[in-house]
Short mmCIF file of C-alpha atoms and ligand atoms in Angstrom, two decimals:
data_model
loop_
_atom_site.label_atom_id
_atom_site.label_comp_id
_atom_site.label_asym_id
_atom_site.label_seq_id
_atom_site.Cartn_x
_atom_site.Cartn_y
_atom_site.Cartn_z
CA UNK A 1 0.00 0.00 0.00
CA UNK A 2 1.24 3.27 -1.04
CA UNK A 3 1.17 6.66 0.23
CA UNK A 4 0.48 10.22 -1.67
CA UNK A 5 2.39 9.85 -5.24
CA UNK A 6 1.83 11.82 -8.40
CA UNK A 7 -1.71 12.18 -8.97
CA UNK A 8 -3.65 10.29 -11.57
CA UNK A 9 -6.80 13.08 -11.84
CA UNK A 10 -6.35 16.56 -11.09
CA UNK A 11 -9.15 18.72 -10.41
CA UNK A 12 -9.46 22.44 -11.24
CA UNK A 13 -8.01 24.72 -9.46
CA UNK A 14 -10.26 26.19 -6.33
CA UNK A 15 -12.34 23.67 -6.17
CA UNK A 16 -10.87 22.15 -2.98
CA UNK A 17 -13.50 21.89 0.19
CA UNK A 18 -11.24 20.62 3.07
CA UNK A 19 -9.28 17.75 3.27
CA UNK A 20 -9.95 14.13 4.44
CA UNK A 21 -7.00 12.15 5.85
CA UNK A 22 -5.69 9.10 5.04
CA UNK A 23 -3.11 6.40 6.47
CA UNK A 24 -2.83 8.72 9.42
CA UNK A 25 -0.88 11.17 8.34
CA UNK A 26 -1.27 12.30 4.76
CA UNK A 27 -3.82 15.05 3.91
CA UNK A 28 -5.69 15.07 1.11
CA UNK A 29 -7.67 17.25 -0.79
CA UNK A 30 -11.30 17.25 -1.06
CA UNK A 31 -13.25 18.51 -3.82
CA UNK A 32 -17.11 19.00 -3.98
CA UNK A 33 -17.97 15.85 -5.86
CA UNK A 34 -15.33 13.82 -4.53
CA UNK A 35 -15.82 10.29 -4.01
CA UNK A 36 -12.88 8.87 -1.48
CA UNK A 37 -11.39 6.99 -3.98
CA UNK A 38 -11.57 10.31 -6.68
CA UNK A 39 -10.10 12.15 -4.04
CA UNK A 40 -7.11 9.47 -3.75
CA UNK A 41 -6.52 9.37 -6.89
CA UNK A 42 -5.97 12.84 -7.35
CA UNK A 43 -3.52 12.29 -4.76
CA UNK A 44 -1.81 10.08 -6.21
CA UNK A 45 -2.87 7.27 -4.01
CA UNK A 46 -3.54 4.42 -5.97
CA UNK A 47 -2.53 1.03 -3.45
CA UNK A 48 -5.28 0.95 -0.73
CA UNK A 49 -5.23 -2.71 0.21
CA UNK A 50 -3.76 -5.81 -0.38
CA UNK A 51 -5.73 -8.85 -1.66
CA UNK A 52 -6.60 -11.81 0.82
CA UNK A 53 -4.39 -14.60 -0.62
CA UNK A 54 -1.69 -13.63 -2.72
CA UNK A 55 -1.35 -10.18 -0.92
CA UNK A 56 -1.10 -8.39 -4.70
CA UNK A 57 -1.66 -4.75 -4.08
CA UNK A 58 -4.88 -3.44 -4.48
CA UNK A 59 -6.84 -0.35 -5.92
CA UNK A 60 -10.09 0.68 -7.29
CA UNK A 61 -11.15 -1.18 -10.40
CA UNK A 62 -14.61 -0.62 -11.81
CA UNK A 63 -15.31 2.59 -9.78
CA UNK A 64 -18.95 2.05 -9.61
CA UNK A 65 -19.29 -0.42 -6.44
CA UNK A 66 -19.29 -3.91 -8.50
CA UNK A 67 -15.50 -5.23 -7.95
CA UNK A 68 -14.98 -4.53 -4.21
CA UNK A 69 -11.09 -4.08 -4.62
CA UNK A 70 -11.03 -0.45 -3.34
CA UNK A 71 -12.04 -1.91 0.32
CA UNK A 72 -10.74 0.61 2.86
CA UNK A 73 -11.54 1.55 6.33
CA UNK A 74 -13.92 5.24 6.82
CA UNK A 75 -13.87 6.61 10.25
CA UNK A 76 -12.98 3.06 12.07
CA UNK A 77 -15.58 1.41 9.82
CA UNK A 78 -13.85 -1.74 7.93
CA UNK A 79 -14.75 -2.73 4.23
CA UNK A 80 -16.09 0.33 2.76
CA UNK A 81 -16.23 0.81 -0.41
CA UNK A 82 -14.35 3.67 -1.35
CA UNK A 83 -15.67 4.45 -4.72
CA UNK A 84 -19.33 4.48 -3.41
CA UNK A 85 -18.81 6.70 -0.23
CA UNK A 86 -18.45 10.42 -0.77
CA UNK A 87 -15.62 12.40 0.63
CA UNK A 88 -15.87 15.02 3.20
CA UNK A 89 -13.14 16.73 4.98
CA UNK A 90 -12.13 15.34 8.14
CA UNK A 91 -12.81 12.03 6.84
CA UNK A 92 -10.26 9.47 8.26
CA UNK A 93 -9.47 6.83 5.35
CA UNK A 94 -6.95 3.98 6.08
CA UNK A 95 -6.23 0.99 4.03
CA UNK A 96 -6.88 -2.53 5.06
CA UNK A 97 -5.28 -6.10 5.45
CA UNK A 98 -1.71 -4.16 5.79
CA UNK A 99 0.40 -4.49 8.97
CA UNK A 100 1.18 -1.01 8.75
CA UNK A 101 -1.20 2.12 8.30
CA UNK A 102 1.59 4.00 6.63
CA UNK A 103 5.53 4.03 6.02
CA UNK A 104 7.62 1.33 5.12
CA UNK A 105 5.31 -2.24 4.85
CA UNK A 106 7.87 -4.91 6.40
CA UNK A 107 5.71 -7.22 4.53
CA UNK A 108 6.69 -5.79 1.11
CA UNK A 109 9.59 -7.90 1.34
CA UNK A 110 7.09 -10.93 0.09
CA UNK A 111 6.67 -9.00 -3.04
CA UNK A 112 10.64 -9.44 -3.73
CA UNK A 113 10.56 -12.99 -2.37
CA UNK A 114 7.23 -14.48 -3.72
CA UNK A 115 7.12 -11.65 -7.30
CA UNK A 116 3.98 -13.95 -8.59
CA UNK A 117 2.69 -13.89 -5.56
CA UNK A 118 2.19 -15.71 -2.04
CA UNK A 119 0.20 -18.72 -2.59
CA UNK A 120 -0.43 -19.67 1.08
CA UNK A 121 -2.27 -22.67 0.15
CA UNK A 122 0.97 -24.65 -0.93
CA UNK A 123 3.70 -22.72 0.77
CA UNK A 124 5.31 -24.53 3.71
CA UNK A 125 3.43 -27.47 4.00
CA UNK A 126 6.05 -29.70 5.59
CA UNK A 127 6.81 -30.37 8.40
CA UNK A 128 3.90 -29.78 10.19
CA UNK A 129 4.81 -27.63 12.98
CA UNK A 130 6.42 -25.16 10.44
CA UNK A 131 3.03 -25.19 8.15
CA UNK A 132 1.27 -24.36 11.72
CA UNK A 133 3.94 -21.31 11.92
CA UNK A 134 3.23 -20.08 8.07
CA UNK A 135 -0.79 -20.78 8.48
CA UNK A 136 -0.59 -18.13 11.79
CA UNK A 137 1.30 -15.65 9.84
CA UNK A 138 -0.77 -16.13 6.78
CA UNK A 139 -4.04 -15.20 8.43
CA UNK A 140 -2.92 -12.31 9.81
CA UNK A 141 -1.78 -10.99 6.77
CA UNK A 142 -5.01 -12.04 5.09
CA UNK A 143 -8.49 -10.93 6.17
CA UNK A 144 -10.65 -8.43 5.35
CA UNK A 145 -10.32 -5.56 8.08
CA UNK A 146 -10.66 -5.47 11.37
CA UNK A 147 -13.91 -4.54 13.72
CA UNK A 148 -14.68 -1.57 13.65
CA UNK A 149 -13.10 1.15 16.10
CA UNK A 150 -16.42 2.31 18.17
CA UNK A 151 -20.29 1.60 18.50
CA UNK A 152 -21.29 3.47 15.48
CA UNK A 153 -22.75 7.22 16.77
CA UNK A 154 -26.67 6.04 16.17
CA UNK A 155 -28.08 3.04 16.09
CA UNK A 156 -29.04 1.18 13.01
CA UNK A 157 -32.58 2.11 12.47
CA UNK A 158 -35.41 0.24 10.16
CA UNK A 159 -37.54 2.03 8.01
CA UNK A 160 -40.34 0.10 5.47
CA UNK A 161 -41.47 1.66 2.06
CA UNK A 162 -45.12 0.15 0.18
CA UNK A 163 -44.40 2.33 -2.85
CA UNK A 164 -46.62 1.59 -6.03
CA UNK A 165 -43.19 1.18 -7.53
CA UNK A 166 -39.42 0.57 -6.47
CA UNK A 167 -36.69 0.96 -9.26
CA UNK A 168 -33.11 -0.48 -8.33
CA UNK A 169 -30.92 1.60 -10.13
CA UNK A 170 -31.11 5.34 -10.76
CA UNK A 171 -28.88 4.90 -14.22
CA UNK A 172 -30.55 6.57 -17.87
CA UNK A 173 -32.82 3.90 -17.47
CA UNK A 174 -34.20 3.91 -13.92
CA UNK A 175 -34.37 7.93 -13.58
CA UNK A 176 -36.55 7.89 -17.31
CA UNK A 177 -38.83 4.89 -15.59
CA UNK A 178 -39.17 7.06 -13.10
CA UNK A 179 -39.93 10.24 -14.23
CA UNK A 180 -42.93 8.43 -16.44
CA UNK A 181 -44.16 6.37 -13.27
CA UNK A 182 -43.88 9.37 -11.06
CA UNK A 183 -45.78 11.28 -13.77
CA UNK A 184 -48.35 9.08 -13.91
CA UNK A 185 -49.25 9.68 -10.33
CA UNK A 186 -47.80 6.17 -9.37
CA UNK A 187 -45.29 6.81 -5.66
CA UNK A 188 -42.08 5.92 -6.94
CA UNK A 189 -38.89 5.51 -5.40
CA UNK A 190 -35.36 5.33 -6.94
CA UNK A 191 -32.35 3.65 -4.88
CA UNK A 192 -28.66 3.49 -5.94
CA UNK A 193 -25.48 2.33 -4.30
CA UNK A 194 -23.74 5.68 -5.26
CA UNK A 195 -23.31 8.02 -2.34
CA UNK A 196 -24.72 11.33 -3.93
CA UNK A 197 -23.10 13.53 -1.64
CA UNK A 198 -25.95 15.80 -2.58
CA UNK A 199 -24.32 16.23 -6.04
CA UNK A 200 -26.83 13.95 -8.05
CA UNK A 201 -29.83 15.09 -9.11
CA UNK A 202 -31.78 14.77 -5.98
CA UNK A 203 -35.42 14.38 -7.82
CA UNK A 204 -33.73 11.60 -9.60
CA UNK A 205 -32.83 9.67 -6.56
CA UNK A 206 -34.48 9.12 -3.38
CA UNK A 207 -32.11 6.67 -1.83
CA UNK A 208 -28.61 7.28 -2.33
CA UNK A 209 -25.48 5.39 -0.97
CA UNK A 210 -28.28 2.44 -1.02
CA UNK A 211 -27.43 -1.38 -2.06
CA UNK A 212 -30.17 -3.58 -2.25
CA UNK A 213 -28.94 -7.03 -0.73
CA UNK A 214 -31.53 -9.28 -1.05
CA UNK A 215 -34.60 -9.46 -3.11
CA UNK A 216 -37.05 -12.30 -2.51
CA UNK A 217 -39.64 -13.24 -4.32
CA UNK A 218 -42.05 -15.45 -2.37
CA UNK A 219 -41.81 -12.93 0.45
CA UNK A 220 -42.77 -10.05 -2.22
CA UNK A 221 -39.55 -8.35 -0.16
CA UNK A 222 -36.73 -6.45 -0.93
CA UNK A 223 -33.95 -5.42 1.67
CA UNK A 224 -31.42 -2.97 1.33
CA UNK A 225 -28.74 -1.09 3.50
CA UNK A 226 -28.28 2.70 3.36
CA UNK A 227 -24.88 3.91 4.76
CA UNK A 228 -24.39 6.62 6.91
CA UNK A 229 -25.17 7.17 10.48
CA UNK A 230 -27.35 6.37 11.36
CA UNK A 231 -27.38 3.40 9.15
CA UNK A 232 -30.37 2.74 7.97
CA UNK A 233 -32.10 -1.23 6.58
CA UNK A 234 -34.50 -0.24 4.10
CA UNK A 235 -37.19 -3.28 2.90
CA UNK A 236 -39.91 -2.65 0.31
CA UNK A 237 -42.64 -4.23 -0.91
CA UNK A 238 -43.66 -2.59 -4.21
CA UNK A 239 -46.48 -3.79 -6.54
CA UNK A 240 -43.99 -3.13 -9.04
CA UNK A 241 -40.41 -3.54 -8.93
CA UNK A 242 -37.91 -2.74 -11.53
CA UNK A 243 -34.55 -3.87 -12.41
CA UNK A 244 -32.70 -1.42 -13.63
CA UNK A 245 -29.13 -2.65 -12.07
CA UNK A 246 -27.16 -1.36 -15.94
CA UNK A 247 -23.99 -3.37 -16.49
CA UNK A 248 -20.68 -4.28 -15.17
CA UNK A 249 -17.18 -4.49 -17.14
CA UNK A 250 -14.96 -7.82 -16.38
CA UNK A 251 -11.77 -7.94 -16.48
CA UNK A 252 -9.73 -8.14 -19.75
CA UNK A 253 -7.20 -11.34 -19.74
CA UNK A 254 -3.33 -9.92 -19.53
CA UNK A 255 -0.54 -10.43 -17.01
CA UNK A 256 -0.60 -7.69 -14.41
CA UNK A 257 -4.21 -6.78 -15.28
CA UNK A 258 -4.84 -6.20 -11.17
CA UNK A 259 -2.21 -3.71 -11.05
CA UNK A 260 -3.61 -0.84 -9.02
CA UNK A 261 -3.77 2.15 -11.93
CA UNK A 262 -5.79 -0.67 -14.27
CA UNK A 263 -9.11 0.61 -13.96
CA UNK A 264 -13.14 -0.01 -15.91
CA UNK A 265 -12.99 2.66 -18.79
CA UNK A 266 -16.62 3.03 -18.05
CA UNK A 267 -16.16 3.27 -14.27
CA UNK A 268 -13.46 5.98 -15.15
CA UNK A 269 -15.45 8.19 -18.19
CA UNK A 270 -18.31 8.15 -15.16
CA UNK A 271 -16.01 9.39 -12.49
CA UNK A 272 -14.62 12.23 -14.62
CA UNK A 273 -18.35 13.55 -15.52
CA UNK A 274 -19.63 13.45 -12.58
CA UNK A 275 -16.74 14.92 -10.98
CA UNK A 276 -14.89 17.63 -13.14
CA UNK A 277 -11.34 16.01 -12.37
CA UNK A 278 -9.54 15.01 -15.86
CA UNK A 279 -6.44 12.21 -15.96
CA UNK A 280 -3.09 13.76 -14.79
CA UNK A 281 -1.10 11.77 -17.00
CA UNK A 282 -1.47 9.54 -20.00
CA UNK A 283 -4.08 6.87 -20.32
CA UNK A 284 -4.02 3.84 -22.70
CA UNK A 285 -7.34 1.93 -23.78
CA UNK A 286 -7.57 -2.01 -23.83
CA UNK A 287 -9.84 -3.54 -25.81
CA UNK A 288 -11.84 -4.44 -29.53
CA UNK A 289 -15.48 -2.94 -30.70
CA UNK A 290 -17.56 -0.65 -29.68
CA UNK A 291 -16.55 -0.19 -26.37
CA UNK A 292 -13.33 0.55 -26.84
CA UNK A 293 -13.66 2.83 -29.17
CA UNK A 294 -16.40 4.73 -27.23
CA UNK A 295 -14.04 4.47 -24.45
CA UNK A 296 -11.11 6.10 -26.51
CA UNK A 297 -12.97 8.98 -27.54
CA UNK A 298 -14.69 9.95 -24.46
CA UNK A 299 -10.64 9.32 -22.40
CA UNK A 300 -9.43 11.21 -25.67
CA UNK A 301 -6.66 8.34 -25.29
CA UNK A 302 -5.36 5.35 -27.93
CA UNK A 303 -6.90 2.10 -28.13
CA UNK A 304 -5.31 -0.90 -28.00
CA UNK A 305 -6.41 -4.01 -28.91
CA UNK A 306 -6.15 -6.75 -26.94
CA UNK A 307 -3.91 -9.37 -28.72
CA UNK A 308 -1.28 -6.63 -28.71
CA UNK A 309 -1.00 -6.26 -25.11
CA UNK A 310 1.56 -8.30 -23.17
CA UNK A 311 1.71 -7.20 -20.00
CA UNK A 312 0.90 -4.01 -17.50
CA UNK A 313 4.39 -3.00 -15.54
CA UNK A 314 4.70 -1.17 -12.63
CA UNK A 315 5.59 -1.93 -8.69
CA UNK A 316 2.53 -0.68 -6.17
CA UNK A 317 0.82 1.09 -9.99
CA UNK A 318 0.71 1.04 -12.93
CA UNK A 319 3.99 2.19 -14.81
CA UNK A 320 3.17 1.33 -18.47
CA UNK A 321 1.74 -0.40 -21.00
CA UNK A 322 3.90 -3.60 -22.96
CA UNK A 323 2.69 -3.57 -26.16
CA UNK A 324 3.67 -5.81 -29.10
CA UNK A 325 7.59 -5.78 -27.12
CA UNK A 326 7.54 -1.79 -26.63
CA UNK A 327 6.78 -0.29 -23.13
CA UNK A 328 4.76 2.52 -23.23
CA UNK A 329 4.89 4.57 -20.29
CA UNK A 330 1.29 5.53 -18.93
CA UNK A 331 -0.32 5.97 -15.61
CA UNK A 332 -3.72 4.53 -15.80
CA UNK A 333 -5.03 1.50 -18.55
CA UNK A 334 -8.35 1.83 -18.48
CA UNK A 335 -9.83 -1.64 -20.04
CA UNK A 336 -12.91 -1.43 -22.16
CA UNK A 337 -14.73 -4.91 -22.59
CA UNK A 338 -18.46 -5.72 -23.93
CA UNK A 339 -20.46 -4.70 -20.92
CA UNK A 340 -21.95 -7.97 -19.32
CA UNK A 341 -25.46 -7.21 -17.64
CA UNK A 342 -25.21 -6.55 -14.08
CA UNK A 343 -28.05 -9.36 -13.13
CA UNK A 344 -26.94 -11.03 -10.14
CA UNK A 345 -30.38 -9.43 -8.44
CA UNK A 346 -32.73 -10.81 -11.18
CA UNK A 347 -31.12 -14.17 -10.52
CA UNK A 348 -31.48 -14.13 -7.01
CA UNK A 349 -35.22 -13.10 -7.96
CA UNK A 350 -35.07 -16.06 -9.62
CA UNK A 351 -35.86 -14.48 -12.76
CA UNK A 352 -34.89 -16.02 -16.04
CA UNK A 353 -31.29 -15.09 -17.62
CA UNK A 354 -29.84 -16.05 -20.84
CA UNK A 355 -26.06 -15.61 -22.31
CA UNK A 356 -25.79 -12.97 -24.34
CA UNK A 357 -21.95 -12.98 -25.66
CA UNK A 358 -20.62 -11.44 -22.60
CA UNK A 359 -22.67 -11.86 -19.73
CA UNK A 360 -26.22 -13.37 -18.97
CA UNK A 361 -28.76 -10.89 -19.54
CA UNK A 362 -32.63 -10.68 -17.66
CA UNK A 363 -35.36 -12.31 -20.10
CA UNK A 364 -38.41 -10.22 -20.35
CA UNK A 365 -41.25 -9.70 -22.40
CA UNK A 366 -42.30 -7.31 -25.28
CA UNK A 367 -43.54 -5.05 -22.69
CA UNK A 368 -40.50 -5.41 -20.27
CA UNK A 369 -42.03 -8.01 -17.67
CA UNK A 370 -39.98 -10.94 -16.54
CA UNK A 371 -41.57 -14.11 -15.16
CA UNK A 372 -41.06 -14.48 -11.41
CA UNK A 373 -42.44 -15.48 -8.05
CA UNK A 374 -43.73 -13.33 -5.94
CA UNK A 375 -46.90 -11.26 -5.58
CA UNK A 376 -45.78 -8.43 -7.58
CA UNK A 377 -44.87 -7.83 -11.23
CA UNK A 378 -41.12 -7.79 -12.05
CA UNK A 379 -39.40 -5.63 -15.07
CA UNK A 380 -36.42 -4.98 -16.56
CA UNK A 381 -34.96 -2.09 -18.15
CA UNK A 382 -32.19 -0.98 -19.60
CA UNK A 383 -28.63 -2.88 -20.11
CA UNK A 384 -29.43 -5.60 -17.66
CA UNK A 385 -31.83 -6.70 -20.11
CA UNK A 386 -29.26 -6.24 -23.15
CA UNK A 387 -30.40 -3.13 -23.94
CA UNK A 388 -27.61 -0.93 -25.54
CA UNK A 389 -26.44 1.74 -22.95
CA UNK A 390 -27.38 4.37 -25.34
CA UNK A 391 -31.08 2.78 -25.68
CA UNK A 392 -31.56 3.04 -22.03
CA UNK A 393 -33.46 5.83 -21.12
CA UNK A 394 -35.75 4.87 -23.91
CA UNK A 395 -36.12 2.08 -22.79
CA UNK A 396 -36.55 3.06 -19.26
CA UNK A 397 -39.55 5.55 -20.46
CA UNK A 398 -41.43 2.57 -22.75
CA UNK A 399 -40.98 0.01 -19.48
CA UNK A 400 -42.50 3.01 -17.60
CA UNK A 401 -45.23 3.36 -20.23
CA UNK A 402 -45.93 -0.92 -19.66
CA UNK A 403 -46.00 0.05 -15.94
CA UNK A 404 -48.40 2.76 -15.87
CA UNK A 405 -50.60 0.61 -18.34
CA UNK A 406 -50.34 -2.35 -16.33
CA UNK A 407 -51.66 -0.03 -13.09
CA UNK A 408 -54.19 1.56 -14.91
CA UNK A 409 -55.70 -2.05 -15.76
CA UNK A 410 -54.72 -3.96 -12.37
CA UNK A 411 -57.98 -3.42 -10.00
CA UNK A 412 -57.21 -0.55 -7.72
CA UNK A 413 -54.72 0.76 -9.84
CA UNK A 414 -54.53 4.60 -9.57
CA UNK A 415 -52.17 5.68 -12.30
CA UNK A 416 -53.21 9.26 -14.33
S1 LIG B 501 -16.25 -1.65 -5.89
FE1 LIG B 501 -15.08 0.15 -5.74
S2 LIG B 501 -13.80 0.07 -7.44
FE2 LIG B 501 -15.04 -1.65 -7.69
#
């Protein structure tokens, strides 16, 4: 884990708040859309954990709350996720599953030892007395955190919702569902894992920093968390509830492609809008089709395509870019695959999925319904159902339009 570095954003100039500290002792810079790990990053801090079994180094990947690899501890509270919660000055930010907050890591000396990493599982295995030795050490390096510091300042509280209609999601597609369902004189609610901070459009979402954990169908439930404090579990039971979850990006197959610095061009192109900052230094694209190319024009960078890329370089970051035998220096690869619907939910919903090339996406109907369980009606919009991401918020709108319809029908329904 490193410390402060050269930055890989910057942001423009004034638009530091405060600052947030992290490891300790370094101070960093807060600006007023700031997620922690955008205000890292224009810090330069890139490392912010090591990973459970190998102990590679560790930074944010997809930068939109799907990966978990930017884990890090906020204000004594273990496994946060950094680029979810929104920065505010004062903040205390330390890394996890490191001996040492800050300075020198004595444990870096296993990256010189063990350079493809420390494989735990078949290191030391005889005698036994030594393997008891190496399993001790092992699992203290390894974990995920420790408790947290202090009884958080409130108590967890639960709150219950009965809204006509609950979109998970507040992407293009669940904010356009929305507006038509909300239009319609239908109560809607909006929830989505990002943190706004107060910087998203606050009609558009009415849970932020929200992630819905379980969704069960028999029950007609779903259950989410909302951080802050007090923390707060949300469940909901809708008459209508709508998946609207987008997509995720995997990872693209080359050596080194954990490196902290390798990053989801998506996640990234996000960051920057909603943010302001811009890349400090240069950034290479990874990947073939659309994506990439999308991904090239909004980073204003060069695409490369995969078969050319050997290898990522760098230490605790990402150094540059082996390509076809030359080394390009760079300071951020951001990889740009086919989106793969984000539909983990719809299959715990035990909704129908089907492969679609790079992911499974939800099956629905003509009008956007997907056959479930449950006593309410299911839908999915947007690019968990395959949609293309620039087709979501029409889509969104039309799987409004089959909601309000469906309401208007359904005995009771009250939709304008
Ligand atoms: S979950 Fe934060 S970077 Fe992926």
């Amino acid at each position: 884990v490193a410390g402060k570095d050269d930055p890989l954003l910057v942001r423009p100039a004034g638009e530091s708040l405060g600052q947030l500290r992290w490891a300790g002792e370094d101070w960093v810079d807060v600006g007023p859309r700031d997620t922690v790990t955008s205000a890292l990053l224009t810090a330069g801090v890139c490392a912010t954990s090591r990973s459970l079994k190998l102990r590679r180094h560790r930074g944010p990947y997809c930068l939109r709350g799907d990966c978990g690899t930017c884990l890090v501890r906020i204000d004594g509270r273990p496994n946060r996720r950094a680029c979810l919660a929104a920065a505010a000055s004062g903040m205390q930010v330390d890394p996890q599953n490191v001996l040492t907050p800050s300075g020198p890591d004595p444990t870096a000396l296993a990256d010189k030892l063990f350079s493809e990493g420390m494989d735990h599982h078949h290191f030391m295995v005889r005698p036994r007395f030594v393997n008891q030795i190496m399993q001790g050490v092992a699992r203290n390096l390894a974990g995920l955190g420790t408790l947290p510091s202090h009884e958080p300042d409130a108590p967890a509280r639960h709150e219950h919702h009965s809204p006509d209609v609950l979109v998970i999601g507040g992407g293009e597609a669940g904010r356009a569902l929305a507006r038509r369902t909300h239009t319609a004189g239908l109560e809607t609610i909006v929830v989505d894992r990002i943190d706004a901070g107060g910087h998203l459009d606050p009609m558009a979402i009415d849970h932020a920093a929200t992630g819905v954990f379980g969704i069960y169908g028999v029950e007609g439930l779903v259950a989410a968390m909302t951080h802050g404090s007090p923390e707060v579990l949300r469940t909901f039971r809708a008459r209508h509830v709508v998946l609207a979850t987008g997509a995720t990006e995997p990872l693209l197959p080359f050596e080194n492609n954990d490196l902290p610095g390798v990053v989801a061009a998506r996640g990234l192109v996000s960051l920057l809008h909603r943010t302001g900052l811009r890349p400090a230094g240069p950034v290479l694209v990874v990947g073939d089709g659309p994506a990439a190319v999308t991904a090239g024009k909004d980073l204003q960078a060069d695409v490369v395509a995969l078969q050319d890329v050997v290898a990522v370089h760098g230490g605790s970051r990402v150094e540059s870019l082996e390509v076809r035998g030359r080394k390009i220096p760079c300071r951020m690869v951001a990889v740009a695959p086919a989106p793969a619907p984000a539909s983990d939910l719809a299959r715990q919903a035990e909704a129908e999925v089907r492969f679609s090339g790079s992911g499974f996406e939800v099956v629905r109907d003509a009008q956007g319904q997907v056959v479930s369980r449950g006593p309410w009606q299911l839908w999915a919009a947007g690019e968990v159902a395959g949609v293309d991401r620039h087709e979501a918020a029409d889509d969104g709108h039309r799987v409004g339009e089959s909601i309000v319809a469906a309401a208007r029908t359904s005995a009771g329904g009250r939709a304008r």
